[in-house]
mmCIF file of C-alpha atoms in Angstrom:
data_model
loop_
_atom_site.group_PDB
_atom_site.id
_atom_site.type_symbol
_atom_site.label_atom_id
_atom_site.label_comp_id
_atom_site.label_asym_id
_atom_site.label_seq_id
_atom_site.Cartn_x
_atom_site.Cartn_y
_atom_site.Cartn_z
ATOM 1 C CA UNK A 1 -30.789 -10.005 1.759
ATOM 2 C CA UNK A 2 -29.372 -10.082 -1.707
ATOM 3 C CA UNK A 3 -27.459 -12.144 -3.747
ATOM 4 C CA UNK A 4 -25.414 -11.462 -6.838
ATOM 5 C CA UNK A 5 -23.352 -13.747 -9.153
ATOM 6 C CA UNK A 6 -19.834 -12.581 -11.315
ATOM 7 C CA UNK A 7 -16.952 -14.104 -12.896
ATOM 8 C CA UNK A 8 -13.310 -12.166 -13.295
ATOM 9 C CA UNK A 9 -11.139 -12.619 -15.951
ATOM 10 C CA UNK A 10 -9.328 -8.760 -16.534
ATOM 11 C CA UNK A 11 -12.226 -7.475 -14.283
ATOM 12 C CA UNK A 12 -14.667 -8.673 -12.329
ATOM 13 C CA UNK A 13 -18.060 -8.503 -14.336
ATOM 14 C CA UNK A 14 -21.519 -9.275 -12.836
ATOM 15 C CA UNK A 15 -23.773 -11.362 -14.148
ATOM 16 C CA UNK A 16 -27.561 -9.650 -14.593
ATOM 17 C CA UNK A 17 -30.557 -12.126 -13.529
ATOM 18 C CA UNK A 18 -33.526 -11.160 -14.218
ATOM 19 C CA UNK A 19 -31.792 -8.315 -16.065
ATOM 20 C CA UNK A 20 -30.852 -6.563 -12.369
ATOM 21 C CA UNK A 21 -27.563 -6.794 -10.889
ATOM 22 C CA UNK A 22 -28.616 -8.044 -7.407
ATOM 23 C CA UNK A 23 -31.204 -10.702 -6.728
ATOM 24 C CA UNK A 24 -33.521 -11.225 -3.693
ATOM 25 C CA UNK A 25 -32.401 -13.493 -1.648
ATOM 26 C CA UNK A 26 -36.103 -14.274 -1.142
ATOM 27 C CA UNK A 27 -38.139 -17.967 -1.560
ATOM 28 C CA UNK A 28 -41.679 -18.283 -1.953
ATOM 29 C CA UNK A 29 -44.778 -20.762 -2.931
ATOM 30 C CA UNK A 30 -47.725 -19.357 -4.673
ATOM 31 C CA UNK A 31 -50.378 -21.634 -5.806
ATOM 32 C CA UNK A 32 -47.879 -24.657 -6.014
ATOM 33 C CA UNK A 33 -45.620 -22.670 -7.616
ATOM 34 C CA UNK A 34 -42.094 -21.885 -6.249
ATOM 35 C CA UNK A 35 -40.845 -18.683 -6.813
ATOM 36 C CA UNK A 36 -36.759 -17.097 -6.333
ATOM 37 C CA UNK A 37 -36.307 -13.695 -6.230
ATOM 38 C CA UNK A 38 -38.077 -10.742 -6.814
ATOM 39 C CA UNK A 39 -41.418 -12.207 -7.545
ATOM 40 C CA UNK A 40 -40.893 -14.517 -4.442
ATOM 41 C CA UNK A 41 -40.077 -10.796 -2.532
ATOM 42 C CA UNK A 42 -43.711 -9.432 -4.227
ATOM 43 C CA UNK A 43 -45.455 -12.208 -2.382
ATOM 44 C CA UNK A 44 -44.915 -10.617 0.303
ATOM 45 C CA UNK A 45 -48.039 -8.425 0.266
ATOM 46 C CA UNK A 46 -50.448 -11.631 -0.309
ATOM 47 C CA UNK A 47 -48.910 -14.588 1.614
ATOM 48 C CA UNK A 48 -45.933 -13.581 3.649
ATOM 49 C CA UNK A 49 -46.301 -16.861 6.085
ATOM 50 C CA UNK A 50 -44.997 -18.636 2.621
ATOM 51 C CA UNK A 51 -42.325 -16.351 2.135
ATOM 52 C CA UNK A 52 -38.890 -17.106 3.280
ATOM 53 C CA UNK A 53 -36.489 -14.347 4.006
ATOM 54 C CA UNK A 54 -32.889 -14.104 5.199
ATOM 55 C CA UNK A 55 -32.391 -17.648 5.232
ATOM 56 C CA UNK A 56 -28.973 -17.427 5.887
ATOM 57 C CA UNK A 57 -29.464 -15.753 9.167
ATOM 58 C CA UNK A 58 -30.638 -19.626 9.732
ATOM 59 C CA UNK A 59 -27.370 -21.920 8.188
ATOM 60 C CA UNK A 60 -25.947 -23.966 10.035
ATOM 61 C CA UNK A 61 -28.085 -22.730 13.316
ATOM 62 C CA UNK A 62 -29.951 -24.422 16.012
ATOM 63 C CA UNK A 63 -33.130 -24.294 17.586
ATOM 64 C CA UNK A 64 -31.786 -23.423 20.958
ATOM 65 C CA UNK A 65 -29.900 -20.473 19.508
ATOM 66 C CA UNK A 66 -30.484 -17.151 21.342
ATOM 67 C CA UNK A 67 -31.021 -15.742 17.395
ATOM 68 C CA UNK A 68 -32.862 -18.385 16.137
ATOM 69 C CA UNK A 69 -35.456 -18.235 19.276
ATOM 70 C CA UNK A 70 -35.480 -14.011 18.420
ATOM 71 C CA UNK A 71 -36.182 -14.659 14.922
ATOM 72 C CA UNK A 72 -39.150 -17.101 15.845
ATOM 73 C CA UNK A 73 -40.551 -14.066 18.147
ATOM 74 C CA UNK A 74 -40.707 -11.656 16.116
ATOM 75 C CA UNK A 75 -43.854 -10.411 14.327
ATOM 76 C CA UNK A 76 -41.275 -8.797 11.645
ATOM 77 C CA UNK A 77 -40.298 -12.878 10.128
ATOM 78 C CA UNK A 78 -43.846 -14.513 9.619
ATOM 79 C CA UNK A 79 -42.652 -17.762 8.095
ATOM 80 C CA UNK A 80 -42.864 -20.830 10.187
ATOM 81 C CA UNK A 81 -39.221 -22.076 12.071
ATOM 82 C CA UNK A 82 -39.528 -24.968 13.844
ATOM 83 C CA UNK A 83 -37.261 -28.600 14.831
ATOM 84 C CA UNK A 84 -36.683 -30.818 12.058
ATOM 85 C CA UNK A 85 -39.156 -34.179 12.090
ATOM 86 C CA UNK A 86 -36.781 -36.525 12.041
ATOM 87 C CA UNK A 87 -33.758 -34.681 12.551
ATOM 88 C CA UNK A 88 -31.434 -34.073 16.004
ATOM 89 C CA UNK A 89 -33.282 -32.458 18.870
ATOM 90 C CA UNK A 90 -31.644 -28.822 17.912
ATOM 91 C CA UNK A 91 -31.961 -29.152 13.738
ATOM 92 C CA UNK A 92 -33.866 -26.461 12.114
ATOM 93 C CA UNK A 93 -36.744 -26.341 9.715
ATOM 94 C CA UNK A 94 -38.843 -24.005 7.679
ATOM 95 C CA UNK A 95 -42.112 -24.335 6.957
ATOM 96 C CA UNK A 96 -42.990 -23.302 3.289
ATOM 97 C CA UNK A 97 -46.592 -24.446 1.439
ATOM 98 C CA UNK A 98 -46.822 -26.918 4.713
ATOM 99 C CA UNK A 99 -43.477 -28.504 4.174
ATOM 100 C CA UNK A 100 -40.595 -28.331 5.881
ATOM 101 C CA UNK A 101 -37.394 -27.768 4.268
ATOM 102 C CA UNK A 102 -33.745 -26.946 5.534
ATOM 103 C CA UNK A 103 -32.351 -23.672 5.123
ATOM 104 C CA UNK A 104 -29.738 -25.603 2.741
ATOM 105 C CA UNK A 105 -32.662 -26.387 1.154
ATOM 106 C CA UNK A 106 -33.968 -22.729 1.000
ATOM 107 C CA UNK A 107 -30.797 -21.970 -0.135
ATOM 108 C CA UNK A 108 -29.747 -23.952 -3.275
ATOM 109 C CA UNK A 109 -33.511 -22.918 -4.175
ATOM 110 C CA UNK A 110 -31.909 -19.417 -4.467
ATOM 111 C CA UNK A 111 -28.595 -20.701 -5.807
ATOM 112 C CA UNK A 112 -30.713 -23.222 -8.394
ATOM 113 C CA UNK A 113 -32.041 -19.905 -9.596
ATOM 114 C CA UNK A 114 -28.909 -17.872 -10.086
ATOM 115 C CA UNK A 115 -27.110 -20.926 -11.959
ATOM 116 C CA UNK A 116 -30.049 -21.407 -14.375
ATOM 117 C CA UNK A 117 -29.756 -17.620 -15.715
ATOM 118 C CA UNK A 118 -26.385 -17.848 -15.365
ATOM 119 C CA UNK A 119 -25.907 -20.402 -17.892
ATOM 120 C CA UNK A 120 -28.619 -18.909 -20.149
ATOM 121 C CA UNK A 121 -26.287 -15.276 -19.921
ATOM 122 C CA UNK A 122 -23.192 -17.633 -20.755
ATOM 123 C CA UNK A 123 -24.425 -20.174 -23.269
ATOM 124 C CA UNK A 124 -22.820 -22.552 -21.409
ATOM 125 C CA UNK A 125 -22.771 -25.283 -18.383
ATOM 126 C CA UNK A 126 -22.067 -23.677 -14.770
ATOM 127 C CA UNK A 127 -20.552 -26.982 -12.968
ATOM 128 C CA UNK A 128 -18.006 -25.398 -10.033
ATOM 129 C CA UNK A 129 -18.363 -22.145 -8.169
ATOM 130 C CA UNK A 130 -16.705 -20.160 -5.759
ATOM 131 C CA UNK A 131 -18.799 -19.213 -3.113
ATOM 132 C CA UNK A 132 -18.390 -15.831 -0.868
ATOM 133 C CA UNK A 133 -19.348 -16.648 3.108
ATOM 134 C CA UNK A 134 -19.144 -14.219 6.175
ATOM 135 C CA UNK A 135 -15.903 -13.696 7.374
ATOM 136 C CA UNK A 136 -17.327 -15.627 11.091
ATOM 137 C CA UNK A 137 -18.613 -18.414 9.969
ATOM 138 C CA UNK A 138 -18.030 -21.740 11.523
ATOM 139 C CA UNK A 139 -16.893 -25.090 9.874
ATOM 140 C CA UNK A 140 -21.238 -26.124 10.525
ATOM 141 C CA UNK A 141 -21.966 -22.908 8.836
ATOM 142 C CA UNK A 142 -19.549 -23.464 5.728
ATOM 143 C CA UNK A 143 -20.239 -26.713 5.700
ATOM 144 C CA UNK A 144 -24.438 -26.032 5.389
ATOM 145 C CA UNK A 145 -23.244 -23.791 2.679
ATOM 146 C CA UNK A 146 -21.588 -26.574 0.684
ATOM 147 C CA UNK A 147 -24.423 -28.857 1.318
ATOM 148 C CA UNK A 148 -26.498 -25.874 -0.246
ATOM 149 C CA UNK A 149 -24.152 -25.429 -3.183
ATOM 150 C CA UNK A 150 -24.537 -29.412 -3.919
ATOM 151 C CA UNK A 151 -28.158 -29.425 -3.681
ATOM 152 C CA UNK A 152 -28.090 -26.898 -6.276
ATOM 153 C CA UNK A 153 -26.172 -28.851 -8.802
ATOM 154 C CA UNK A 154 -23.136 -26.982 -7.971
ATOM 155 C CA UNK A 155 -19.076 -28.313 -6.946
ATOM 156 C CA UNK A 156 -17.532 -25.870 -4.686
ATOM 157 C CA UNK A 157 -14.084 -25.065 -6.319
ATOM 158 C CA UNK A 158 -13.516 -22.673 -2.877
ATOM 159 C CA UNK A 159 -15.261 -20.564 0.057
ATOM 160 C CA UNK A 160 -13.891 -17.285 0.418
ATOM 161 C CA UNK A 161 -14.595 -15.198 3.106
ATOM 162 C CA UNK A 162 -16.770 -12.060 1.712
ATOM 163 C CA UNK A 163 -14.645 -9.369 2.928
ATOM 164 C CA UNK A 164 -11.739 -10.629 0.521
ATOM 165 C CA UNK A 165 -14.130 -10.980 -2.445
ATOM 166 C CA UNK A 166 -14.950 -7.583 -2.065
ATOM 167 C CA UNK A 167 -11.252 -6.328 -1.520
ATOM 168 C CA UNK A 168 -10.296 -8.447 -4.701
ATOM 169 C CA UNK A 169 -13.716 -6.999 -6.431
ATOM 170 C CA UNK A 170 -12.311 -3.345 -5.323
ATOM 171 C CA UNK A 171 -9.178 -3.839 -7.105
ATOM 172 C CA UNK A 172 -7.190 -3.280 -3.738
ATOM 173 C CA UNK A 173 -4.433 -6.169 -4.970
ATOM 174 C CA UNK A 174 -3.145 -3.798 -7.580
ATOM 175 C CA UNK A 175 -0.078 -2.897 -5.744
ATOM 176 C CA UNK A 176 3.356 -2.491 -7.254
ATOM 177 C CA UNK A 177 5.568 -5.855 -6.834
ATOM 178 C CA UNK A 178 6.738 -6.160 -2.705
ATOM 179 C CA UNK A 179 4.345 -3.465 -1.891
ATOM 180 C CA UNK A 180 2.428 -4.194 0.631
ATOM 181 C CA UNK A 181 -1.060 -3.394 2.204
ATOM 182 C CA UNK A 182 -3.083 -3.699 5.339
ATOM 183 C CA UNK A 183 -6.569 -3.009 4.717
ATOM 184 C CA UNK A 184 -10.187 -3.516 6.851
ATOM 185 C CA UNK A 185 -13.272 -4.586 5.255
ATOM 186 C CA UNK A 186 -16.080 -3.160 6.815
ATOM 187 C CA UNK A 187 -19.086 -5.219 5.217
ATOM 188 C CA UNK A 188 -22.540 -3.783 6.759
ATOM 189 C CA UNK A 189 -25.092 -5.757 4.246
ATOM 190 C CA UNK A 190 -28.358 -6.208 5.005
ATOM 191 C CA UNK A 191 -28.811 -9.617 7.085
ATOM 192 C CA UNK A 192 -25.015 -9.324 8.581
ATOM 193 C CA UNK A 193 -22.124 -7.509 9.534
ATOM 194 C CA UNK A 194 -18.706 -8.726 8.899
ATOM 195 C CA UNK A 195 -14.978 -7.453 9.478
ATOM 196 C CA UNK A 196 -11.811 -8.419 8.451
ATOM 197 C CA UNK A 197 -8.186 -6.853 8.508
ATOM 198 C CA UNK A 198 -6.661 -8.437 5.614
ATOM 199 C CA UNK A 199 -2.912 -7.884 4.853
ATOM 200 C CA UNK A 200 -1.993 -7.961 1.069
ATOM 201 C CA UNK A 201 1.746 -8.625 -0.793
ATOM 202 C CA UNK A 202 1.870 -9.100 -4.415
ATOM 203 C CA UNK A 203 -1.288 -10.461 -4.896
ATOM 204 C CA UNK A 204 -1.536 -12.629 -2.131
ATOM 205 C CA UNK A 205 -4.114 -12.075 0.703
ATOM 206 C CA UNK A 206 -3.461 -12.915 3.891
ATOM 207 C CA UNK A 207 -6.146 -12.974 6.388
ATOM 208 C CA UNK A 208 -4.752 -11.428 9.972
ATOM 209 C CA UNK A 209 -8.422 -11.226 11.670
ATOM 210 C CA UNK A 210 -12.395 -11.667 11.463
ATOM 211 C CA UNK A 211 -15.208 -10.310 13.170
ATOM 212 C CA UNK A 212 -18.190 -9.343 13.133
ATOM 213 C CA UNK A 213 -22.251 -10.182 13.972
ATOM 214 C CA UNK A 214 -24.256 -12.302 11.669
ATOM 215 C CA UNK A 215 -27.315 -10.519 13.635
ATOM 216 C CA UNK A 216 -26.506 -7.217 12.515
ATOM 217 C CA UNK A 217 -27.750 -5.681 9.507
ATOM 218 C CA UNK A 218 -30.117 -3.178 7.373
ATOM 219 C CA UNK A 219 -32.599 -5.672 8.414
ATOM 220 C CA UNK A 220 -32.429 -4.546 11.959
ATOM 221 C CA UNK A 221 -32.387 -0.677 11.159
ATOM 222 C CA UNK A 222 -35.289 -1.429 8.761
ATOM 223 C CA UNK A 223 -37.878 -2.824 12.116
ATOM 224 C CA UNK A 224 -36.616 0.170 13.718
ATOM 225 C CA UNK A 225 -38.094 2.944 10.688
ATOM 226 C CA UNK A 226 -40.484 0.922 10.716
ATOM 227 C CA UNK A 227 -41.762 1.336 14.399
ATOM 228 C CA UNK A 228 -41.171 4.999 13.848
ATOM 229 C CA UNK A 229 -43.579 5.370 11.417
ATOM 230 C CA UNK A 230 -46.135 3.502 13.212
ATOM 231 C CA UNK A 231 -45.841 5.948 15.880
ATOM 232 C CA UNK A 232 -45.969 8.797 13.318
ATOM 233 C CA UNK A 233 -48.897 7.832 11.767
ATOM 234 C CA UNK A 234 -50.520 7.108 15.256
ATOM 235 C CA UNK A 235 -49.630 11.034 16.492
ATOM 236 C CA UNK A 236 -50.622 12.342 12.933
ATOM 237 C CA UNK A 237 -54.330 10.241 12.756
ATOM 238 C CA UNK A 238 -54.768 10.789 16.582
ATOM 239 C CA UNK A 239 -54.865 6.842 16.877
ATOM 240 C CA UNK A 240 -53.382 5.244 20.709
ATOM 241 C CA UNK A 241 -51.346 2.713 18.541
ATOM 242 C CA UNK A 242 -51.949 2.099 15.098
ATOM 243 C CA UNK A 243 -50.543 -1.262 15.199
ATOM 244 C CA UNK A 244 -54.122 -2.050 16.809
ATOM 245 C CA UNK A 245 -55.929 -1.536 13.879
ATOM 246 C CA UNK A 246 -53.725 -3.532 11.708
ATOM 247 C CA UNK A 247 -54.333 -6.181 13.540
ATOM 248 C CA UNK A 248 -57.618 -5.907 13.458
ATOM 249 C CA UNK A 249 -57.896 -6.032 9.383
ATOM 250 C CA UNK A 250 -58.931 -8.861 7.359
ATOM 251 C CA UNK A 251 -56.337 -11.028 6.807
ATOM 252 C CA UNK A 252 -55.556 -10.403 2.707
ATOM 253 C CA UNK A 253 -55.808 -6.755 3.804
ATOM 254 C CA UNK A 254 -53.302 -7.317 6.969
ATOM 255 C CA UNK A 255 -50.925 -8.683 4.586
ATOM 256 C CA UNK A 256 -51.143 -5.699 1.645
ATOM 257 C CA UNK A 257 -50.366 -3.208 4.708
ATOM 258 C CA UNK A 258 -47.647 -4.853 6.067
ATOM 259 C CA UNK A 259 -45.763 -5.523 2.946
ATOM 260 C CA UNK A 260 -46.420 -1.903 1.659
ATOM 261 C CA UNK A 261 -44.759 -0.546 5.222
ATOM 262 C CA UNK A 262 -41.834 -2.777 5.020
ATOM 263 C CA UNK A 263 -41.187 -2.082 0.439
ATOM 264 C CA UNK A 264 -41.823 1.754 1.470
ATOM 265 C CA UNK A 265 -39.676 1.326 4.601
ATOM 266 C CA UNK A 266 -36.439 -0.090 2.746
ATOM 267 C CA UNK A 267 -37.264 2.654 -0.246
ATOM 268 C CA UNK A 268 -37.071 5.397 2.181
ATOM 269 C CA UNK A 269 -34.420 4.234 3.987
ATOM 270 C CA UNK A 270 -32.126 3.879 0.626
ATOM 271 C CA UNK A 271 -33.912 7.784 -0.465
ATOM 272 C CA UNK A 272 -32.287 9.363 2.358
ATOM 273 C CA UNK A 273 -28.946 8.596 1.832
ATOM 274 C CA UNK A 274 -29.214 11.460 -1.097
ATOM 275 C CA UNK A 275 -32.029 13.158 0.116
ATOM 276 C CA UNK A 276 -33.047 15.106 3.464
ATOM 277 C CA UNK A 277 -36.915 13.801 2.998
ATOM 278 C CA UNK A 278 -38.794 10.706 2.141
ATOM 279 C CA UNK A 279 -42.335 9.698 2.068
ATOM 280 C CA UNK A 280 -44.715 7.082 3.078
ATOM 281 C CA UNK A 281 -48.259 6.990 1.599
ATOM 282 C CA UNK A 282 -50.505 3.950 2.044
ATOM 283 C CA UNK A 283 -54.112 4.632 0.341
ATOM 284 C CA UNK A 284 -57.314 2.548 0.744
ATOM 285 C CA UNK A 285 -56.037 -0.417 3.178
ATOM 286 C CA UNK A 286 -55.749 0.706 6.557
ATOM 287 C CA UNK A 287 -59.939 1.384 8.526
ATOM 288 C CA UNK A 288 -60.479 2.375 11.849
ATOM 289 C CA UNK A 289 -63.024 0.619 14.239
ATOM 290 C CA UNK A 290 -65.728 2.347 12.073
ATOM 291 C CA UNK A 291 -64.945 0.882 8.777
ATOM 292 C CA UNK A 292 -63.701 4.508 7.911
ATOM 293 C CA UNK A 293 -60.313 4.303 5.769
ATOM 294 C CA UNK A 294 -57.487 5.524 7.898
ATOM 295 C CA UNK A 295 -54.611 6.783 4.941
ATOM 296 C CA UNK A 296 -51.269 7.151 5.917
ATOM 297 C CA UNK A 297 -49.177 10.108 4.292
ATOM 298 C CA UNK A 298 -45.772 10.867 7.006
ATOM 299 C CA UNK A 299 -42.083 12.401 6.313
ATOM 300 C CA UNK A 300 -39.660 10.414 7.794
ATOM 301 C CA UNK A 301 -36.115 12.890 7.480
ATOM 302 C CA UNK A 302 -32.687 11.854 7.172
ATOM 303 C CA UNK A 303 -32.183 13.470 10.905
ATOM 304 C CA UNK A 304 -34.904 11.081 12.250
ATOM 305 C CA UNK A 305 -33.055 8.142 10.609
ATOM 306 C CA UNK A 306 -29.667 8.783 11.444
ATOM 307 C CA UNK A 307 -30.833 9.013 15.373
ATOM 308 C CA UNK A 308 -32.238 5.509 15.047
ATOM 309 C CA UNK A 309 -29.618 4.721 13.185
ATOM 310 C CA UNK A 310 -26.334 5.535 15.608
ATOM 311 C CA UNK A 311 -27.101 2.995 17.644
ATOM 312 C CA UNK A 312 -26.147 0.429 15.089
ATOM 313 C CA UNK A 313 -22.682 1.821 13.759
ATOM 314 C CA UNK A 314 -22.319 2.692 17.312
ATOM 315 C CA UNK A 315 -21.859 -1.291 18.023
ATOM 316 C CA UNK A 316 -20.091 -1.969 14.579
ATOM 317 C CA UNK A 317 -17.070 0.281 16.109
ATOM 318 C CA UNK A 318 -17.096 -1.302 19.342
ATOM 319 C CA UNK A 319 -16.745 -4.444 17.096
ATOM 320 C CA UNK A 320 -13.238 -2.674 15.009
ATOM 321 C CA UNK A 321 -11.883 -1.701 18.812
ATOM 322 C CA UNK A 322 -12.862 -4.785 19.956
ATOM 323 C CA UNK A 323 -11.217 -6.982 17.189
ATOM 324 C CA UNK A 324 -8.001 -4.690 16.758
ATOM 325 C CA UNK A 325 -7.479 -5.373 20.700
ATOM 326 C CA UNK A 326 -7.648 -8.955 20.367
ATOM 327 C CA UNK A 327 -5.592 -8.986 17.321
ATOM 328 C CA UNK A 328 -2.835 -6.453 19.069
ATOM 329 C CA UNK A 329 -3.419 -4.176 16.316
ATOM 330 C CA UNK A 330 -3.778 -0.674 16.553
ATOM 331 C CA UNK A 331 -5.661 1.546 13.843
ATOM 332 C CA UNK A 332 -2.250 3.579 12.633
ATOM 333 C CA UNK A 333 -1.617 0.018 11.421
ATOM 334 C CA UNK A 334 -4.670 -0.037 9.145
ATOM 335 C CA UNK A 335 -4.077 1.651 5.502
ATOM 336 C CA UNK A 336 -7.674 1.819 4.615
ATOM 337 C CA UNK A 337 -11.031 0.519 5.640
ATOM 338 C CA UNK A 338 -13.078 -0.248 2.999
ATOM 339 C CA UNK A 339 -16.733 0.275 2.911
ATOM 340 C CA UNK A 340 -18.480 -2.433 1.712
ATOM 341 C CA UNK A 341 -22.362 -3.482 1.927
ATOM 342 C CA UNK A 342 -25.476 -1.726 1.118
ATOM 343 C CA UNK A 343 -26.070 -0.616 4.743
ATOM 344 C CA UNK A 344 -22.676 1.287 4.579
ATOM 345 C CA UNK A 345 -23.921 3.666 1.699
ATOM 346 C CA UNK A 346 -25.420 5.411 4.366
ATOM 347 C CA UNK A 347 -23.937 8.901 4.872
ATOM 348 C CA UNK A 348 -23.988 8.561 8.638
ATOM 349 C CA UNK A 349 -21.657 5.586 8.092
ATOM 350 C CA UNK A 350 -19.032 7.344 6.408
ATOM 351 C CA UNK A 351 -19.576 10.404 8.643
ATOM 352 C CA UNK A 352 -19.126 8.311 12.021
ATOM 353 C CA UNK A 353 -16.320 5.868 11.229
ATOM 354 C CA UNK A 354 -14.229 9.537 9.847
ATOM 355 C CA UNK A 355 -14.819 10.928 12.755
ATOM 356 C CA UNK A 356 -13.433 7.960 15.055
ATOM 357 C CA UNK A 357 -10.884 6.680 12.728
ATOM 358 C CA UNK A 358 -9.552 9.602 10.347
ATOM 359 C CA UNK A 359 -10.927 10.550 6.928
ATOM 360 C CA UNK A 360 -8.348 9.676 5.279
ATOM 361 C CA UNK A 361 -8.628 6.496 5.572
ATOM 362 C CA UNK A 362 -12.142 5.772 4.702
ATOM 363 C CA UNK A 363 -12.662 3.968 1.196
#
């Protein structure tokens, strides 16, 4: 969903692009043009078919995938994914201004990016990297990552898994010398979710266990809101299903609709983890079979969220049971479990994974 760049010398310091800490992991064509990052992410509400999102859900997949078939399905990605012309039977493709690219290809778009206003920040060359990866991936996922990272001008120096970049980003190796520490990551981001019980002694990490679900994210809790407020708005206008009338707009004004609802859907999903309330008002787009404007103005409350919501964490702590009994672990061995992720800002995260596992042990 996002990607961010750093370097550590005392600390770990992030590097602003764009002048904001994270950057859309978002690709887009506009009139030629290509466009990384947030402006790529604004296209959405012109020409989302040319608008490439969570790309990574795609590396190093294949077209007979359960996922990748899912993705392809679903009204929420409108991007083209199709087989590769001239590539294996199962290679997969974007399509993008009517070209197909890889999703390496997406990707070192996104790294190309991040390197150029990296350099301009440092004054200087950026040659080799270090590049964080989910904790799951496979040696055909890692290895579309490098091909990524070369494409983009960069040598991979190492990939580390990202649940120990964020324990090393967390300062959790500042223990005393021969003290040691067992610690979970608990990484819900917004494309995947990734776990890993890392054991720690003087400065060295040691990873004991991964797991996980690259199709698990804020993503996924974000198409849920979002059919919630549809039916909202349908009870509230006294419309059957007002996913009938968006269909039936013009296309330009299909497109301004749709992106508002899914910008307004991630704002109010990130508003309710500090408030009880958010809104969602869409003016002037929306018409009924009459031509008359149909505005949408709904409350969506933390309550309603956290109900759609249980589902998911419900299923991230069948994945901790489910990878401390293959390890042999049991949770008294854990020290801490670290919250990582923008997903696990949520209160309901927090709240849940205390109540299961102990408070006292939630970072």
């Amino acid at each position: 969903t996002n990607s961010v760049a750093a370097f550590k010398d005392t600390v770990v310091k992030i590097i602003r692009v764009e002048n904001e800490e994270l950057t859309r992991s978002c690709v887009g064509v506009r009139k030629g043009q290509e466009l990384v990052g947030k402006k790529a992410y604004q296209l959405l509400m012109y020409d989302p078919i040319n608008t490439i999102l969570s790309i990574k859900r795609l590396m190093g997949g294949a077209m007979r995938d359960e996922m990748v078939q899912a993705m392809i399905r679903s009204p929420y990605y409108k991007f083209g994914i199709t087989s590769l012309n001239g590539g294996t039977e199962d290679a997969v493709a974007v399509v993008l201004g009517g070209k197909q690219y890889t999703p390496e290809q997406i990707s070192a778009w996104i790294l190309k990016k991040i390197k150029a206003e990296v350099e301009e920040r440092l004054g200087d060359e950026v040659t080799h990297a270090v590049i964080t990866v989910p904790a799951y991936f496979t040696e055909k996922q890692k290895n579309a990552t490098r091909l990524a990272a070369t494409l983009a001008g960069l040598k991979v120096q190492k990939l580390i898994a990202e649940p120990t970049a964020a324990a090393i980003a967390y300062g959790v190796d500042n223990l005393k010398p021969g003290e040691a520490r067992t610690v979970m990551i608990y990484d819900f981001g917004g494309g995947t979710f990734d776990l890993s019980i890392l054991n720690i002694v003087d400065g060295q990490y040691l990873e004991a266990g991964t797991g996980g679900d690259r199709w698990l994210g804020g993503d996924d809790i974000d198409r849920e809101l979002q059919k919630l407020i549809f039916q909202k708005a349908s009870e509230k206008c006294k419309i059957p299903d007002i996913s009938d009338l968006v269909n039936n707009l013009a296309e330009t004004k299909r497109y301004q609709f749709e992106g508002q609802v899914r910008f307004q859907t991630e704002d109010a999903k990130i508003q309710l983890s500090t408030s009880q309330t958010a809104s969602i008002i869409i003016d002037n787009i929306l018409e009924d079979e009459n031509g008359e404007i149909v505005d949408i103005d709904i409350t969506i409350t933390r309550e309603e969220l956290e109900k759609i919501t249980t589902p998911f964490i419900n299923r991230t702590i069948e994945l901790i049971d489910c990878l401390l009994k293959d390890m042999g672990y049991d949770m008294s061995m854990i020290d801490s479990i670290l919250l990582v992720g923008g997903t696990s800002c949520m209160p309901l995260v927090k709240k849940m994974l205390s109540e299961k596992y102990g408070s006292n042990k939630i970072r």
